[in-house]
Amino acid sequence: MGKEYQLLINGLWKESESGETFDVVNPANMDVVARCAKAGQEETVQALEAAQKAFETWRFTPARERSNLMHKAAAIFRQRIDTIARLLTLEHGKPLQDSFKELAFSADVIDYYAEEARRLLGSHFEGDAGPTHSFVFQQPLGVVAAITPWNFPVDLLSWKVGPGLAVGCTFVVKPPSQAPLAAIEFLRCFEDACFPPGVINIVTGSGSVVGAEMVTHPISRKIAFTGSTQTGLWIAEQAAKQLKHVSLELGGSAPFVVCKDADLDLAVPQALRRSFSHTGQICISVNRIFVHEDLADEFIRRFAESASKLRVANGLKEPDADMGPMIDQNGLNTVLDHLQDAIANGAEVVTGGKPPAGEEYEHGYFFLPTVLTKVTRDMKVMREETFGPIAPISTFRTIDEAVEMANDTPYGLAAYVFTNDLDTAMYMAERIEAGGIGVNVNDITDIRGPFGGMKMSGVGRELGKVGLDSYLETKHVRVLRRKPRE
Ligand code: NAP
């Protein structure tokens, strides 16, 4: 077994009061990778109090100093990227090349917001109806409770601490229990860059204890959450009772629409990557593929052929594998349940539909990339978030039909449209209900663009300018203009 990981409270690494720990397991082979301290309510409150105390100085730390410290943390993180990428693959299972991508993007996010820290400006105007000066202050919200999922444990954390630290907020972070290690190592870089004690606190432990305390305790003023819609709904209810700010990045069911005039040489590999990378465990993964009926046979042939050639492997042994294992038995059970439901209702498995054969897969949660046809809208695979490597394909005749099918879901995070016609692209981009629409691209993430969901996919946006603004409170200061007394 590897290292033991502790809690970070007010600048001190410590065991949990109870001495309890939990194991972090490699989903590719069930090896225990490390052991983590299991915090309870008491340590969570201590962490919140430390963040509250640190807020009084961090918020008034000059922007240039905050910025320099963030750049320093990003530089330390880059120096350690090889070790942390290995750790991320060990705890999560994603191929090493994907771990590197995630960590490189996270470092960029910290540098990006370190720059933004120095560009934060309020404004001034003269009174509309009287002799006054008006100043608009942009002030940090306060203590932020950051709660993140296991699928991108570092990246999605950087989207929160990046903008929050830049504007002067302080943090209590609860990493996901299934993959907390790389996130802890990421935050250790801020400690090693000499961030003041209490600005970032880490409490590992169960979501229903630690996470719930972070959400309900009056000290936290914002809940920055990424995770399932189910947990997000609970958090929204709790936050509403104290009118806390929330950003909720939740589940998705992304449609991938291949129009009559689409370029299949582009659409097939793009659909493939977004359906199966991270073993389909991305909130913006393709859940439903809609192909124009004229192209369907050709698309299905090429897509299934390519899917059957994808390399599934232990991502440490084969760093450039296409897919690793699923995160756990629960995830695998959902895949099996959705698959059985689809088959029972008439779907056809074109490729996959089972775990890969061989000794190397015996102890991990592996599953083959699976392509389904003859799917109908009432199947679970079309209605619920599978969060696994299943790509169901159905067909459409008209553009309006495709829009209607794309919108036939409670979710609204990402959507993809492949077409060579600008009018079609714009028509669909306006009508599809999703927070991000990719036209001839399979990723809606750009560090400068807003990322987030509509409908049951969430509230608020991360990244870009809007991601920074969501950590700020706006204050109007109105001052009488008058001649000073001599
Ligand atoms: P989850 O079960 O909701 O867990 C997410 C985080 O919330 C974990 O840290 C978890 O702690 C914690 N948590 C659980 N119950 C809590 C509670 N009552 N109060 C506070 N925190 C609590 O989600 P998941 O299964 O890890 O992640 C997969 C989901 O995330 C998918 O639905 C996916 O679509 C979504 N996701 C969305 C985005 C986006 O940007 N929209 C990005 C990535 C993933 P424990 O780990 O200790 O249980």
XYZ file of C-alpha atoms and ligand atoms in Angstrom:
534
model
C 0.000 0.000 0.000
C 1.106 3.565 -0.748
C 1.169 6.650 1.368
C -1.220 7.811 4.093
C -2.948 11.121 3.411
C -3.981 13.564 6.113
C -6.416 16.452 6.500
C -5.190 20.019 6.042
C -6.698 22.429 8.553
C -5.341 25.904 9.188
C -2.000 25.071 7.584
C -1.452 21.856 9.588
C -1.580 18.318 8.228
C -3.306 16.063 10.730
C -5.084 12.765 11.301
C -8.820 12.716 11.877
C -9.883 13.068 15.526
C -11.356 9.550 15.436
C -8.248 8.067 13.820
C -10.512 6.604 11.134
C -9.267 6.182 7.588
C -10.547 4.877 4.280
C -8.821 3.072 1.427
C -8.442 4.359 -2.104
C -8.566 1.462 -4.573
C -7.229 1.156 -8.124
C -10.258 0.216 -10.280
C -8.006 -1.554 -12.801
C -6.849 -4.263 -10.371
C -8.314 -3.610 -6.872
C -4.920 -2.783 -5.331
C -5.115 -0.360 -2.411
C -3.300 2.747 -3.632
C -3.314 4.750 -0.405
C -5.199 5.421 2.799
C -6.894 8.725 3.649
C -7.914 10.316 6.922
C -11.685 10.196 7.341
C -12.886 13.492 8.748
C -16.125 13.940 10.659
C -18.318 16.914 11.485
C -15.869 18.271 14.079
C -12.909 18.620 11.720
C -15.170 20.063 9.050
C -16.225 22.850 11.386
C -12.581 23.447 12.342
C -11.739 23.773 8.650
C -14.612 26.206 8.069
C -13.513 28.312 11.050
C -9.931 28.365 9.786
C -11.132 29.505 6.358
C -13.265 32.212 7.959
C -10.306 33.540 9.936
C -7.993 33.440 6.911
C -10.576 35.290 4.812
C -10.046 38.485 6.841
C -6.430 38.738 5.671
C -6.551 36.954 2.290
C -9.294 39.267 0.984
C -7.074 42.299 1.701
C -3.850 40.708 0.402
C -2.798 42.832 -2.597
C -3.914 41.352 -5.910
C -0.347 41.160 -7.177
C 0.667 39.069 -4.183
C -2.302 36.714 -4.613
C -1.465 36.441 -8.286
C 2.229 35.713 -7.673
C 1.413 32.997 -5.155
C -0.983 31.344 -7.601
C 1.611 31.399 -10.386
C 4.124 29.882 -7.946
C 1.684 27.089 -7.027
C 1.047 26.357 -10.718
C 4.802 26.203 -11.370
C 5.355 23.753 -8.476
C 2.440 21.670 -9.746
C 3.962 21.525 -13.242
C 7.248 20.301 -11.755
C 5.373 17.436 -10.055
C 3.072 16.607 -12.935
C 4.675 13.223 -13.760
C 4.189 11.883 -10.245
C 0.693 13.308 -9.834
C -0.435 11.993 -13.235
C 0.620 8.478 -12.216
C -1.290 8.858 -8.971
C -4.391 10.032 -10.825
C -4.254 7.009 -13.126
C -3.768 4.692 -10.157
C -6.782 5.985 -8.243
C -9.102 6.651 -11.181
C -8.046 4.224 -13.907
C -7.915 6.730 -16.772
C -5.034 6.160 -19.214
C -1.904 8.094 -18.298
C -2.170 10.299 -21.393
C -5.611 11.481 -20.187
C -4.264 12.157 -16.701
C -1.548 14.373 -18.196
C -4.148 16.276 -20.229
C -6.298 16.879 -17.174
C -3.393 18.113 -15.074
C -1.935 20.345 -17.786
C -5.314 22.041 -18.213
C -5.626 22.494 -14.436
C -2.250 24.240 -14.280
C -3.358 26.543 -17.098
C -6.557 27.388 -15.235
C -4.574 28.487 -12.180
C -2.251 30.646 -14.297
C -5.206 32.109 -16.204
C -7.015 33.197 -13.036
C -3.761 34.394 -11.446
C -3.658 36.879 -14.311
C -7.331 37.777 -13.836
C -6.651 38.568 -10.154
C -4.823 41.710 -11.293
C -7.524 42.785 -13.716
C -10.354 42.893 -11.222
C -11.809 46.402 -11.323
C -14.851 48.051 -9.865
C -16.439 51.098 -11.460
C -17.464 54.650 -10.806
C -20.250 56.908 -12.093
C -21.795 60.186 -11.124
C -25.266 60.316 -9.614
C -28.190 60.254 -11.985
C -30.513 62.263 -9.775
C -28.288 64.165 -7.394
C -24.767 65.337 -6.523
C -23.276 61.963 -5.683
C -20.420 59.677 -6.586
C -21.310 56.028 -7.023
C -18.660 53.349 -6.654
C -19.306 49.732 -7.486
C -17.092 47.465 -5.389
C -16.436 43.899 -6.399
C -15.744 41.968 -3.228
C -15.018 38.291 -2.570
C -18.021 36.284 -1.364
C -16.233 34.745 1.623
C -15.667 31.119 2.537
C -16.368 28.697 -0.305
C -17.250 25.027 0.178
C -15.858 23.203 -2.889
C -17.178 19.693 -3.489
C -16.026 17.730 -6.520
C -16.559 14.353 -8.236
C -14.091 11.589 -9.056
C -14.176 11.805 -12.855
C -12.012 14.951 -13.158
C -10.918 15.405 -9.550
C -8.171 17.960 -10.244
C -9.524 19.801 -13.263
C -12.945 20.512 -11.749
C -11.290 21.658 -8.538
C -9.056 24.089 -10.424
C -12.191 25.639 -11.988
C -13.270 26.541 -8.446
C -10.141 27.432 -6.502
C -8.660 29.293 -9.519
C -11.256 32.088 -9.702
C -12.092 31.980 -5.989
C -8.524 32.442 -4.733
C -7.886 35.093 -7.363
C -10.642 37.355 -6.021
C -9.850 36.736 -2.336
C -12.144 33.898 -1.242
C -10.913 31.133 1.058
C -11.743 27.445 0.729
C -12.743 24.249 2.419
C -12.307 21.490 -0.160
C -13.832 18.026 -0.016
C -12.241 15.821 -2.660
C -14.205 12.800 -3.925
C -13.759 9.698 -1.750
C -13.044 7.431 -4.726
C -10.222 9.570 -6.143
C -8.972 12.133 -3.617
C -5.207 11.717 -3.991
C -4.246 13.771 -7.048
C -6.515 16.560 -5.786
C -4.696 16.575 -2.433
C -1.324 16.661 -4.208
C -2.587 19.536 -6.378
C -3.579 21.521 -3.277
C -0.297 20.641 -1.552
C 1.404 22.747 -4.238
C -0.426 25.823 -2.920
C 0.797 25.019 0.598
C 4.325 24.603 -0.706
C 4.014 27.923 -2.528
C 3.494 29.450 0.957
C -0.183 30.280 0.858
C -1.194 31.609 4.299
C -2.637 28.992 6.685
C -6.384 28.505 6.411
C -6.764 29.888 2.889
C -7.142 26.319 1.595
C -8.325 23.535 3.904
C -8.832 19.910 2.889
C -11.276 17.545 4.558
C -11.507 14.069 3.098
C -14.406 11.917 4.224
C -17.912 10.942 3.330
C -20.098 13.269 1.288
C -23.078 12.738 3.542
C -21.101 13.817 6.642
C -18.303 16.179 5.600
C -20.000 17.486 2.446
C -23.319 17.967 4.199
C -21.698 19.947 7.041
C -19.881 22.168 4.538
C -23.190 22.880 2.811
C -25.341 23.536 5.875
C -22.918 25.309 8.220
C -23.524 29.077 8.222
C -19.824 29.935 7.648
C -19.786 28.839 3.994
C -21.204 31.570 1.771
C -20.942 29.718 -1.528
C -21.253 26.058 -2.445
C -19.261 25.271 -5.573
C -20.411 21.782 -6.490
C -19.848 19.401 -9.367
C -21.492 16.007 -9.196
C -24.747 14.182 -9.708
C -28.090 15.899 -10.177
C -29.424 14.004 -7.178
C -26.814 15.452 -4.786
C -27.057 18.840 -6.507
C -30.793 19.031 -5.817
C -30.238 18.307 -2.138
C -27.536 20.982 -1.969
C -29.798 23.515 -3.705
C -32.528 22.912 -1.103
C -30.122 23.329 1.810
C -28.439 26.389 0.327
C -31.803 28.035 -0.272
C -32.573 27.944 3.456
C -29.668 30.353 4.063
C -29.702 32.013 0.625
C -26.164 30.865 -0.064
C -24.658 31.300 -3.498
C -24.381 28.082 -5.474
C -22.805 26.873 -8.658
C -24.129 23.442 -9.526
C -22.509 21.534 -12.386
C -24.585 18.363 -12.642
C -25.389 15.402 -14.861
C -25.839 15.394 -18.628
C -27.204 13.443 -21.569
C -25.484 14.972 -24.566
C -26.958 14.455 -28.041
C -24.601 14.142 -31.043
C -26.493 15.118 -34.209
C -25.070 14.064 -37.581
C -26.880 16.048 -40.287
C -27.445 15.000 -43.889
C -24.530 17.108 -45.150
C -22.074 16.178 -42.359
C -18.494 15.240 -43.108
C -18.277 11.652 -41.860
C -14.478 11.673 -41.897
C -14.791 14.288 -39.166
C -17.982 13.199 -37.419
C -17.088 9.521 -36.855
C -13.794 9.981 -34.957
C -15.188 12.939 -33.028
C -18.273 10.992 -31.942
C -16.070 8.044 -31.048
C -13.760 10.024 -28.810
C -16.581 11.829 -27.005
C -18.562 8.606 -26.501
C -15.770 6.444 -25.126
C -12.907 8.527 -23.725
C -12.783 8.268 -19.922
C -14.885 5.129 -20.476
C -17.879 7.387 -21.082
C -17.626 8.845 -17.576
C -17.690 12.540 -18.519
C -20.605 14.872 -17.918
C -20.297 16.010 -21.553
C -19.906 12.466 -22.935
C -22.132 11.622 -25.868
C -25.165 9.748 -24.544
C -27.356 9.699 -27.636
C -26.328 9.757 -31.316
C -28.878 10.943 -33.901
C -27.892 10.376 -37.544
C -29.785 11.504 -40.650
C -31.379 8.402 -42.157
C -29.513 8.804 -45.470
C -26.156 8.509 -43.684
C -27.118 6.017 -41.004
C -25.810 2.778 -42.524
C -22.452 4.272 -43.417
C -22.089 6.064 -40.065
C -22.974 2.948 -38.044
C -20.579 0.776 -40.068
C -17.629 3.118 -39.637
C -18.408 4.027 -36.021
C -18.835 0.417 -34.849
C -15.719 -0.706 -36.720
C -13.644 2.015 -35.062
C -15.209 1.316 -31.647
C -14.265 -2.356 -31.875
C -10.625 -1.350 -32.450
C -10.351 0.878 -29.369
C -7.747 -0.345 -26.903
C -9.087 -1.024 -23.392
C -6.309 -1.425 -20.833
C -4.780 -0.656 -17.464
C -3.828 2.945 -18.224
C -0.550 2.777 -16.340
C 0.690 -0.258 -18.227
C -0.507 1.227 -21.531
C -0.325 4.998 -21.124
C -1.852 5.724 -24.532
C -4.756 3.264 -24.249
C -8.139 4.611 -25.392
C -10.076 3.476 -22.342
C -9.404 2.330 -18.797
C -11.820 0.648 -16.386
C -14.994 2.104 -14.941
C -14.640 3.638 -11.497
C -16.487 0.976 -9.500
C -19.041 -1.823 -9.381
C -21.942 0.654 -9.082
C -20.916 2.321 -12.323
C -20.624 -1.058 -14.017
C -24.022 -2.099 -12.660
C -25.671 0.953 -14.264
C -24.089 0.066 -17.603
C -25.334 -3.529 -17.345
C -28.803 -2.413 -16.257
C -29.148 0.049 -19.167
C -27.829 -2.517 -21.607
C -30.189 -5.277 -20.458
C -33.142 -2.888 -20.546
C -32.259 -1.842 -24.113
C -31.811 -5.417 -25.354
C -35.038 -6.557 -23.680
C -36.847 -3.783 -25.538
C -35.461 -4.596 -28.965
C -32.070 -2.851 -29.235
C -29.291 -4.548 -31.196
C -25.679 -4.747 -29.995
C -23.443 -3.984 -32.991
C -20.213 -4.285 -31.049
C -19.182 -4.706 -27.392
C -21.888 -5.439 -24.855
C -19.574 -7.309 -22.469
C -16.316 -7.030 -20.542
C -13.107 -7.654 -22.525
C -11.702 -11.177 -22.239
C -8.295 -11.904 -20.748
C -6.406 -12.257 -17.505
C -5.421 -8.575 -17.404
C -9.087 -7.584 -17.075
C -10.168 -10.107 -14.484
C -9.777 -7.963 -11.399
C -10.890 -4.587 -12.770
C -14.179 -2.899 -13.744
C -13.549 -3.092 -17.488
C -16.222 -2.999 -20.171
C -15.945 -2.922 -23.949
C -17.037 0.098 -25.996
C -20.597 -0.772 -26.921
C -22.648 0.398 -29.897
C -26.417 -0.051 -29.943
C -28.898 0.405 -32.777
C -32.685 0.026 -32.975
C -32.988 2.054 -29.786
C -36.187 3.804 -28.772
C -36.736 6.875 -26.663
C -38.302 5.081 -23.735
C -35.197 2.940 -23.063
C -33.138 3.786 -19.973
C -30.092 4.305 -22.147
C -31.895 7.205 -23.855
C -33.588 8.658 -20.772
C -30.998 8.386 -18.002
C -27.321 9.234 -17.703
C -25.496 5.921 -18.305
C -22.054 7.362 -17.444
C -20.375 4.445 -19.177
C -19.168 3.237 -22.597
C -22.502 2.781 -24.405
C -23.339 4.668 -27.605
C -26.979 4.271 -28.711
C -27.645 5.355 -32.312
C -31.013 6.315 -33.777
C -32.046 8.149 -36.938
C -34.016 11.246 -37.955
C -35.502 12.655 -41.128
C -35.849 16.429 -40.636
C -33.852 19.049 -38.764
C -36.835 19.871 -36.536
C -37.192 16.216 -35.655
C -33.515 16.108 -34.650
C -33.936 19.196 -32.446
C -36.994 17.699 -30.796
C -35.174 14.403 -30.136
C -32.096 16.219 -28.789
C -34.288 18.172 -26.352
C -36.221 15.119 -25.193
C -34.282 14.811 -21.917
C -34.385 16.482 -18.517
C -30.699 17.390 -18.970
C -29.127 20.270 -20.879
C -25.353 20.374 -20.516
C -23.664 19.757 -23.876
C -24.787 19.021 -27.440
C -22.899 18.458 -30.680
C -24.033 19.214 -34.227
C -22.117 18.054 -37.283
C -23.068 19.821 -40.511
C -21.469 21.688 -43.396
C -24.271 24.225 -43.566
C -24.071 27.402 -41.486
C -27.841 27.930 -41.494
C -28.397 24.435 -40.093
C -25.725 24.979 -37.468
C -27.207 28.287 -36.311
C -30.790 27.006 -36.417
C -29.875 24.091 -34.176
C -27.553 26.059 -31.884
C -30.437 28.415 -31.124
C -32.976 25.691 -30.462
C -31.124 22.889 -28.689
C -31.468 23.275 -24.924
C -27.889 22.939 -23.663
C -25.390 25.232 -21.969
C -22.733 24.380 -24.572
C -23.148 23.518 -28.253
C -20.239 22.171 -30.294
C -20.543 22.670 -34.046
C -18.199 20.253 -35.830
C -16.220 19.934 -32.580
C -16.693 17.403 -29.802
C -15.675 19.549 -26.860
C -17.378 22.646 -25.510
C -14.614 23.439 -23.024
C -12.496 26.536 -23.522
C -10.765 28.230 -20.610
C -12.262 31.574 -21.686
C -15.779 30.320 -22.393
C -18.653 29.784 -19.934
C -19.223 26.121 -19.018
C -22.419 24.898 -17.379
C -25.851 23.425 -17.808
C -29.489 24.242 -18.398
C -32.503 22.319 -17.059
C -31.471 19.538 -14.632
C -27.797 19.916 -15.602
C -27.275 22.776 -13.220
C -27.199 26.409 -12.275
C -24.379 28.873 -12.903
C -21.327 28.785 -15.137
C -17.635 28.106 -14.575
C -14.504 29.215 -16.481
C -13.973 32.508 -18.291
C -15.087 35.870 -16.935
C -18.424 34.560 -15.704
C -16.571 31.922 -13.655
C -14.675 34.720 -11.890
C -17.761 36.869 -11.323
C -19.501 34.006 -9.547
C -17.082 34.404 -6.595
C -17.858 38.116 -6.211
C -20.403 40.149 -4.351
C -21.313 43.508 -5.896
C -21.644 46.468 -3.561
C -22.892 49.964 -4.429
C -21.258 52.770 -2.389
C -22.998 56.132 -2.863
C -21.140 59.242 -1.590
C -22.397 62.814 -1.408
C -20.414 65.179 -3.637
C -19.753 68.427 -1.895
C -17.139 71.083 -1.482
C -14.918 70.418 1.533
C -15.103 72.798 4.459
C -11.971 75.039 4.634
P -21.946 12.545 -6.460
O -22.268 11.226 -5.920
O -22.990 13.596 -6.447
O -20.638 13.035 -5.660
C -19.993 14.245 -5.960
C -19.362 14.796 -4.699
O -20.382 15.138 -3.764
C -18.439 13.800 -3.984
O -17.347 14.491 -3.437
C -19.353 13.259 -2.886
O -18.653 12.760 -1.777
C -20.114 14.517 -2.515
N -21.379 14.293 -1.827
C -22.165 13.181 -1.829
N -23.254 13.389 -1.055
C -23.167 14.644 -0.569
C -23.989 15.440 0.281
N -25.130 14.988 0.792
N -23.607 16.696 0.563
C -22.460 17.195 0.048
N -21.632 16.482 -0.746
C -21.977 15.227 -1.053
O -21.460 12.442 -7.966
P -20.405 11.417 -8.582
O -21.054 10.128 -8.802
O -19.154 11.471 -7.801
O -20.069 12.114 -9.988
C -20.682 11.762 -11.170
C -21.728 12.807 -11.541
O -21.103 14.075 -11.665
C -22.362 12.535 -12.898
O -23.745 12.733 -12.804
C -21.725 13.574 -13.801
O -22.501 13.928 -14.913
C -21.549 14.711 -12.864
N -20.535 15.644 -13.368
C -20.942 16.867 -13.827
C -20.023 17.751 -14.366
C -20.444 19.103 -14.878
O -19.584 19.945 -15.094
N -21.729 19.363 -15.076
C -18.674 17.385 -14.436
C -18.302 16.133 -13.969
C -19.237 15.268 -13.426
P -18.190 11.205 -1.720
O -17.219 11.044 -2.826
O -17.585 11.079 -0.383
O -19.433 10.403 -1.910
